[in-house]
Short mmCIF file of C-alpha atoms in Angstrom, two decimals:
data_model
loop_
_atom_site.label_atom_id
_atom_site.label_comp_id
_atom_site.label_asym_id
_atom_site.label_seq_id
_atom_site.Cartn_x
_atom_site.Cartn_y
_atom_site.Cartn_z
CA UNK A 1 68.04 117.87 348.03
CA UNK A 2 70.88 119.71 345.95
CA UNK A 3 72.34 122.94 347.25
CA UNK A 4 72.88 123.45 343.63
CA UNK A 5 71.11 126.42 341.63
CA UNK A 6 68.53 123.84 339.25
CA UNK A 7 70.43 126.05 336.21
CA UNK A 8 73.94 125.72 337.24
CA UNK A 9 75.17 122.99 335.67
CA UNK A 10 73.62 124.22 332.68
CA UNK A 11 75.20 126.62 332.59
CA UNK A 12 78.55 125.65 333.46
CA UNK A 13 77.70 123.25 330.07
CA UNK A 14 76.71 125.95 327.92
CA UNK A 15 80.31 127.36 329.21
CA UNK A 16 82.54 124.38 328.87
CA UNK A 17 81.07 122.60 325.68
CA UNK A 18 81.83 125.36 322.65
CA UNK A 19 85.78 124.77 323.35
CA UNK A 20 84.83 120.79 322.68
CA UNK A 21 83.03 122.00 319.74
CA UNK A 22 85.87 124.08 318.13
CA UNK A 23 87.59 121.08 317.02
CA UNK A 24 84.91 120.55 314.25
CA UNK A 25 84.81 123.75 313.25
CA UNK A 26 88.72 124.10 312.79
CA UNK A 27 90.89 123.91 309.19
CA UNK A 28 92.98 121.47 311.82
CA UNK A 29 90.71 118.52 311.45
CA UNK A 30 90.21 119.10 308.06
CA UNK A 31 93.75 118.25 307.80
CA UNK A 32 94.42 116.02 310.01
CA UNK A 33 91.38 113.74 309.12
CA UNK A 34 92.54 114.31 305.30
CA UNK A 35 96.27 113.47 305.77
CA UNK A 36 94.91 109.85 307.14
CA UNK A 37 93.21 109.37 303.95
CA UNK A 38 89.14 111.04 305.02
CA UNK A 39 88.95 113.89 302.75
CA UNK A 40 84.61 114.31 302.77
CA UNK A 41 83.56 116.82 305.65
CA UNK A 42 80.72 114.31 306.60
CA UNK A 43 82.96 111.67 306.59
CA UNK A 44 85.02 113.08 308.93
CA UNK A 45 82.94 114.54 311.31
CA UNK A 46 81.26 111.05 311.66
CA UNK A 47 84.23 109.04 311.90
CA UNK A 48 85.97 111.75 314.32
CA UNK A 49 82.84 111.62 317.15
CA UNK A 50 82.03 108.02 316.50
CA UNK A 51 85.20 106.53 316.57
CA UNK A 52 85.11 105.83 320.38
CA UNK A 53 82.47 103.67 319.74
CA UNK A 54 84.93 101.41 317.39
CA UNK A 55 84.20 100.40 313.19
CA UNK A 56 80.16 100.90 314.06
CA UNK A 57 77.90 100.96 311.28
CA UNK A 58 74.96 103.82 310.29
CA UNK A 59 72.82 102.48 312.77
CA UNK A 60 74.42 102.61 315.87
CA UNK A 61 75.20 106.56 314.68
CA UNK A 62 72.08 107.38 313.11
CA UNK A 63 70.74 106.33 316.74
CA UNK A 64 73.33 108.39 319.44
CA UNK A 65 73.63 111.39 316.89
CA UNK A 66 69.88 111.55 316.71
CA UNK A 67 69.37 114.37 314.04
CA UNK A 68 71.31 113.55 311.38
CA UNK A 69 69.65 111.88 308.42
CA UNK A 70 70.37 108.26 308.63
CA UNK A 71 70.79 108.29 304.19
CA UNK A 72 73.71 110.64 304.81
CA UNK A 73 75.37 108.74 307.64
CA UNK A 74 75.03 105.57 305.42
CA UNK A 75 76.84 106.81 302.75
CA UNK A 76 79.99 107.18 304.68
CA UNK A 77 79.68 104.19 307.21
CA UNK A 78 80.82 101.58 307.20
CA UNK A 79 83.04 102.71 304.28
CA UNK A 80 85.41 105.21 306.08
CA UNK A 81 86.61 102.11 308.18
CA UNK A 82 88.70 101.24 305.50
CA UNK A 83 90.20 103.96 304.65
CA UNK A 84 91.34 104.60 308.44
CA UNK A 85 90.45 102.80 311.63
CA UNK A 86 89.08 104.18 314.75
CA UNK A 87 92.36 104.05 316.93
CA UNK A 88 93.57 105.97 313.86
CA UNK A 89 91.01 108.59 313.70
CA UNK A 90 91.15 109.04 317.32
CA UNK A 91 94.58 110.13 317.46
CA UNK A 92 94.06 112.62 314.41
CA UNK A 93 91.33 113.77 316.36
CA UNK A 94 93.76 114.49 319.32
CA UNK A 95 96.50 116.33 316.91
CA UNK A 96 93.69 118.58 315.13
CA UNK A 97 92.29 119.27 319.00
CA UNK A 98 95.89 120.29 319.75
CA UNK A 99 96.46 122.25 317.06
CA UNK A 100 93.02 124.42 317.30
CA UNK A 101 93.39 125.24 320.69
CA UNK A 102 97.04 126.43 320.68
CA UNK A 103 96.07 128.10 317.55
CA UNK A 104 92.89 129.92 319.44
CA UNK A 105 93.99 130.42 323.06
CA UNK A 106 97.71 130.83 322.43
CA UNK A 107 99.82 130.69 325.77
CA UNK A 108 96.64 130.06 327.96
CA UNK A 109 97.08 126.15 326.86
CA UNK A 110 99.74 126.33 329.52
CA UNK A 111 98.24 128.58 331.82
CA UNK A 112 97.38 127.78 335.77
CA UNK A 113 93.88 128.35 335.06
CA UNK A 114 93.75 125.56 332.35
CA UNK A 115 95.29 123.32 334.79
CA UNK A 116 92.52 124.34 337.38
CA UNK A 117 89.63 123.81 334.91
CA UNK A 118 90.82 120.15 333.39
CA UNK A 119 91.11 119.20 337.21
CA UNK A 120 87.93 120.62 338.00
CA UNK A 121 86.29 119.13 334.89
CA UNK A 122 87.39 115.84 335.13
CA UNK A 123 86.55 115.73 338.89
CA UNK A 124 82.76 116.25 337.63
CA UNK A 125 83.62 113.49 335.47
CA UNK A 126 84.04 111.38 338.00
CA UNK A 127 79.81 111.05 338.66
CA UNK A 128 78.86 110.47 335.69
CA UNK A 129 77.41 107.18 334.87
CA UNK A 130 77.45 104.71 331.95
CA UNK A 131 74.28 102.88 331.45
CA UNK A 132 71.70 104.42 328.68
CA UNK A 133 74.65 106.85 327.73
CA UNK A 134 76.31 105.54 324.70
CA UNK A 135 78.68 107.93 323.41
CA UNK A 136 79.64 109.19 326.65
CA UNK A 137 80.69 105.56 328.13
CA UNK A 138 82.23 104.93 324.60
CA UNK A 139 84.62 108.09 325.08
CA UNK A 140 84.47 107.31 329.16
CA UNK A 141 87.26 104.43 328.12
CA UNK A 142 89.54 106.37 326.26
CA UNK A 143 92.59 107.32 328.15
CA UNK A 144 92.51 111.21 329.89
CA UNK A 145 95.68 113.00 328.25
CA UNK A 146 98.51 114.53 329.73
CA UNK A 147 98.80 117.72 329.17
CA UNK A 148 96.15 120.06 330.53
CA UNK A 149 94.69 121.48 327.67
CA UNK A 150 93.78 117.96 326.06
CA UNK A 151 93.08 116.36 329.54
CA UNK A 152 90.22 119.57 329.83
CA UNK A 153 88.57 118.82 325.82
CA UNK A 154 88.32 115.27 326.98
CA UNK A 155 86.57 116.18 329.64
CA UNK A 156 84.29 118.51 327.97
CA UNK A 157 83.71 115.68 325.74
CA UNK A 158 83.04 113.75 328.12
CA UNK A 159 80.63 116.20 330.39
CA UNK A 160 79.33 117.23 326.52
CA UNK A 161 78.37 113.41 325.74
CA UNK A 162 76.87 112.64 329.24
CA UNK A 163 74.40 115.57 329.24
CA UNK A 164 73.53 114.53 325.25
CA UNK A 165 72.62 111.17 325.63
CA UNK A 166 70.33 112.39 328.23
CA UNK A 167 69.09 115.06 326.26
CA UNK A 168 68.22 112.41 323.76
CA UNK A 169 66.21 110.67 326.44
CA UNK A 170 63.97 114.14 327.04
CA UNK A 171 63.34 114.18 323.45
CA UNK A 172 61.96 110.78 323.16
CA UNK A 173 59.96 111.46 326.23
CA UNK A 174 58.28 114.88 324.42
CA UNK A 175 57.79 112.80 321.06
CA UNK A 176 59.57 115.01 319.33
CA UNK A 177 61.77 113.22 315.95
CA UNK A 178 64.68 114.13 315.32
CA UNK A 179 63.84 117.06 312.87
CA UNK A 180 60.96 118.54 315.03
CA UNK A 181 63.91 118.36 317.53
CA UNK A 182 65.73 120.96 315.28
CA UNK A 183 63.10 122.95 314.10
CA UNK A 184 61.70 123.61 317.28
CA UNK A 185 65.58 124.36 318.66
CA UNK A 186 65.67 126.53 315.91
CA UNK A 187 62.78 128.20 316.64
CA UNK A 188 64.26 129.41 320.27
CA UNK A 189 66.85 131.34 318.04
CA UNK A 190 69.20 129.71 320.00
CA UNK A 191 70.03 126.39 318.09
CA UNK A 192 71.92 126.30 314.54
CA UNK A 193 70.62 127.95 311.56
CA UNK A 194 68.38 126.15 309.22
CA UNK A 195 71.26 126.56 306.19
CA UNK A 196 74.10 125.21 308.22
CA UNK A 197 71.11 122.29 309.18
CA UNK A 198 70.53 121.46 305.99
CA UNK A 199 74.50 121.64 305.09
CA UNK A 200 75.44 119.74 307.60
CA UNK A 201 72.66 116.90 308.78
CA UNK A 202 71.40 115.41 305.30
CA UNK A 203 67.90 116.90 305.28
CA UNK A 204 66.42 118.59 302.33
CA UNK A 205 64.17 121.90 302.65
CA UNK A 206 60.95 119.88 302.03
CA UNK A 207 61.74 118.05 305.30
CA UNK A 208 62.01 120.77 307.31
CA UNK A 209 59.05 122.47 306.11
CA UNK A 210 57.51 119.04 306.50
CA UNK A 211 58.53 119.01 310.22
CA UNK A 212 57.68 122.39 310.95
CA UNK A 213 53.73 121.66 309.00
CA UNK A 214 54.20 118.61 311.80
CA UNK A 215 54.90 120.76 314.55
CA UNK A 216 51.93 123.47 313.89
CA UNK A 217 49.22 120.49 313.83
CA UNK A 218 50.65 120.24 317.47
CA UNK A 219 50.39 123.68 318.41
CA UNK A 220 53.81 124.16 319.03
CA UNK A 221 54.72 126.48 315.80
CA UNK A 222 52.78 129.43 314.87
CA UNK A 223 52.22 130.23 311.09
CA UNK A 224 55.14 132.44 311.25
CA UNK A 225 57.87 129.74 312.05
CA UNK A 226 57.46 130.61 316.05
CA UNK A 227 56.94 128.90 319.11
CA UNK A 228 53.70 128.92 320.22
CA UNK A 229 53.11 129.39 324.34
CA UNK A 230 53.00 125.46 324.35
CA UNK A 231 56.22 124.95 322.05
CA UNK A 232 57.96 127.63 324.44
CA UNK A 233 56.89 125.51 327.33
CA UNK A 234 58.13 122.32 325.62
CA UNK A 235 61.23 123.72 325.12
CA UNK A 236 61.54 124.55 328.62
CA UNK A 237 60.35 121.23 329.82
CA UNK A 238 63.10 119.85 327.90
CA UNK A 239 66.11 121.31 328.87
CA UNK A 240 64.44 121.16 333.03
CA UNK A 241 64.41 117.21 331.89
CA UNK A 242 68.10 117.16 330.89
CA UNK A 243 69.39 119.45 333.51
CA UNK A 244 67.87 116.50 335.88
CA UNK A 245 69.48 113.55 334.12
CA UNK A 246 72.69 115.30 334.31
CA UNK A 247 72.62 117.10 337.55
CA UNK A 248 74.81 114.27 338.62
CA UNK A 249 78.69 115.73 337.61
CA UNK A 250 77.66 119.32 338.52
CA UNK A 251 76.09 118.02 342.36
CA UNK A 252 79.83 115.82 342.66
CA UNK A 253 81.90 119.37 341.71
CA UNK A 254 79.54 121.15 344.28
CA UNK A 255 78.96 124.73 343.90
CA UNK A 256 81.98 126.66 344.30
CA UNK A 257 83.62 124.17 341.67
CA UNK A 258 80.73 124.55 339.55
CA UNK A 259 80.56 128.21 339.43
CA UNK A 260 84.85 128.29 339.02
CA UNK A 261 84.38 126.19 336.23
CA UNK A 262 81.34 128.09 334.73
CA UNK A 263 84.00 131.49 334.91
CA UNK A 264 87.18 129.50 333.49
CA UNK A 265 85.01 127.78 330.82
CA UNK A 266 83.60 131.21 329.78
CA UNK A 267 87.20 132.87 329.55
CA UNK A 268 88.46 130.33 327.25
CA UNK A 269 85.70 130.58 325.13
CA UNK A 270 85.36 133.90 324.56
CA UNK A 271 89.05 133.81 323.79
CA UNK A 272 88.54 131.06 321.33
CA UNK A 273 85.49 133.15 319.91
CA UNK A 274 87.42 136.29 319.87
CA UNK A 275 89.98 134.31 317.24
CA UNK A 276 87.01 133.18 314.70
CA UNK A 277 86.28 129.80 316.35
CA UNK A 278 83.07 129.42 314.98
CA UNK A 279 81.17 130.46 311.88
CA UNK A 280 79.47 133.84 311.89
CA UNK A 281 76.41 132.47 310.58
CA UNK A 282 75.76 129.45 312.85
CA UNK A 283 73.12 130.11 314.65
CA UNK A 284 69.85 132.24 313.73
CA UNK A 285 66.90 131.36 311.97
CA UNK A 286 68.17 132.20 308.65
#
């Protein structure tokens, strides 16, 4: 039995997992993915997370990215291959991840507590497990950098991957496709907004409102766009399922390094916030 509150190592994700996200966000992988040649925003954020997984095809993405419309991933994969390999794209990656967070957290890149929270990080690392979790043993092989600040986004990448594939594993389990997935995400008010969805994933308004139509014949949206008692329950359900399936890093860590991490994580984010990390308008049900 875990001594673990069931919540914490959701929470310590919820903590940890923005500062991975930053990089995609950030005019520094813009660049860096265009000065190797990978100009299209798409493009690059599909090369830049699926590289780890080598010169894949739409497939093998349309399937561990889960929501994004397999049309759109086809048009840029295979093709970006030859404009820039993997082990290239990897180490733009790396520069633009440099970049953005010396750019957003200044002088805490070198900072003690950075130190503590890629040791801690990468110690929770160190439970979780390959099989059924694609991206995350893809990304599991690449080497852990040396300076703290890039040693601790690998390992939020890598803590961010493990508890994904999972996630994707709860969603197959509740039946839900990968735009009921959204919608109903949406629908918490807690997931991305339904313009940067439909900027961003490949869908078109008429499949959304398709998915949501899909979604009310379950009794899981009300005629308003909300969750019903049952979709609020699904929801639920769904995150209880992943929190189980990735309990795993969080029970190694144990508590106190769970709840250090959770407070670190949290500092660097709000930091990173605080200096316009993310768009104002990304989530909401606008």
């Amino acid at each position: 039995m875990s001594s673990l509150h069931p919540r914490a190592g959701r929470r310590c994700h919820n903590a940890v997992n923005p500062l991975h996200s930053t990089v995609y966000f950030s005019p520094d992988y813009a660049k860096e993915l265009a000065g190797i040649g990978v100009e299209d925003t798409s493009a690059a954020y599909f090369a830049g997370r699926a590289a780890a997984l080598g010169a894949v095809g739409p497939g093998a993405v349309t399937a561990t990215f889960y929501n994004f419309s397999h049309e759109l991933i086809a048009r840029h994969l295979p093709a970006v291959w030859d404009t820039a390999s993997p082990a290239t794209v990897l180490d733009a990656r790396m520069r633009a991840v440099d970049a953005t967070l010396r750019r957003l957290l200044g002088d805490a890149v070198t900072s003690p507590e950075m130190a503590e929270a890629a040791r801690l990080a990468l110690r929770a690392t160190e439970a979780c497990s390959r099989p059924a979790r694609p991206l995350y043993a893809a990304h599991a092989d690449l080497p852990v950098p040396e300076e703290p600040h890039l040693a601790f986004w690998h390992a939020a990448t890598l803590l961010r991957e493990h508890r994904g594939d999972g996630h994707l594993t709860a969603l197959l389990s509740a039946g839900l496709d990968p735009l009921e997935a959204l919608v109903s995400h949406t629908a918490t008010g807690k997931g991305m907004s339904p313009r940067w969805i439909l900027a961003s994933r490949g869908w078109r308004r008429t499949d959304w409102e398709a998915a949501s139509d899909r979604l009310r014949e379950q009794g899981l949206l009300d005629a308003d766009g909300e969750l019903t008692e049952a979709g609020t329950a699904l929801r639920a359900d769904l995150e209880e399922h992943t929190d189980r399936l990735d309990l795993a890093p969080y029970e190694h860590l144990g508590e106190p390094g769970v709840e250090r991490l959770t407070e670190l994580g949290r500092g660097f984010l709000m930091a990173a916030a605080a200096a316009g990390a993310f768009p104002d308008d990304l989530t909401g049900r606008g």
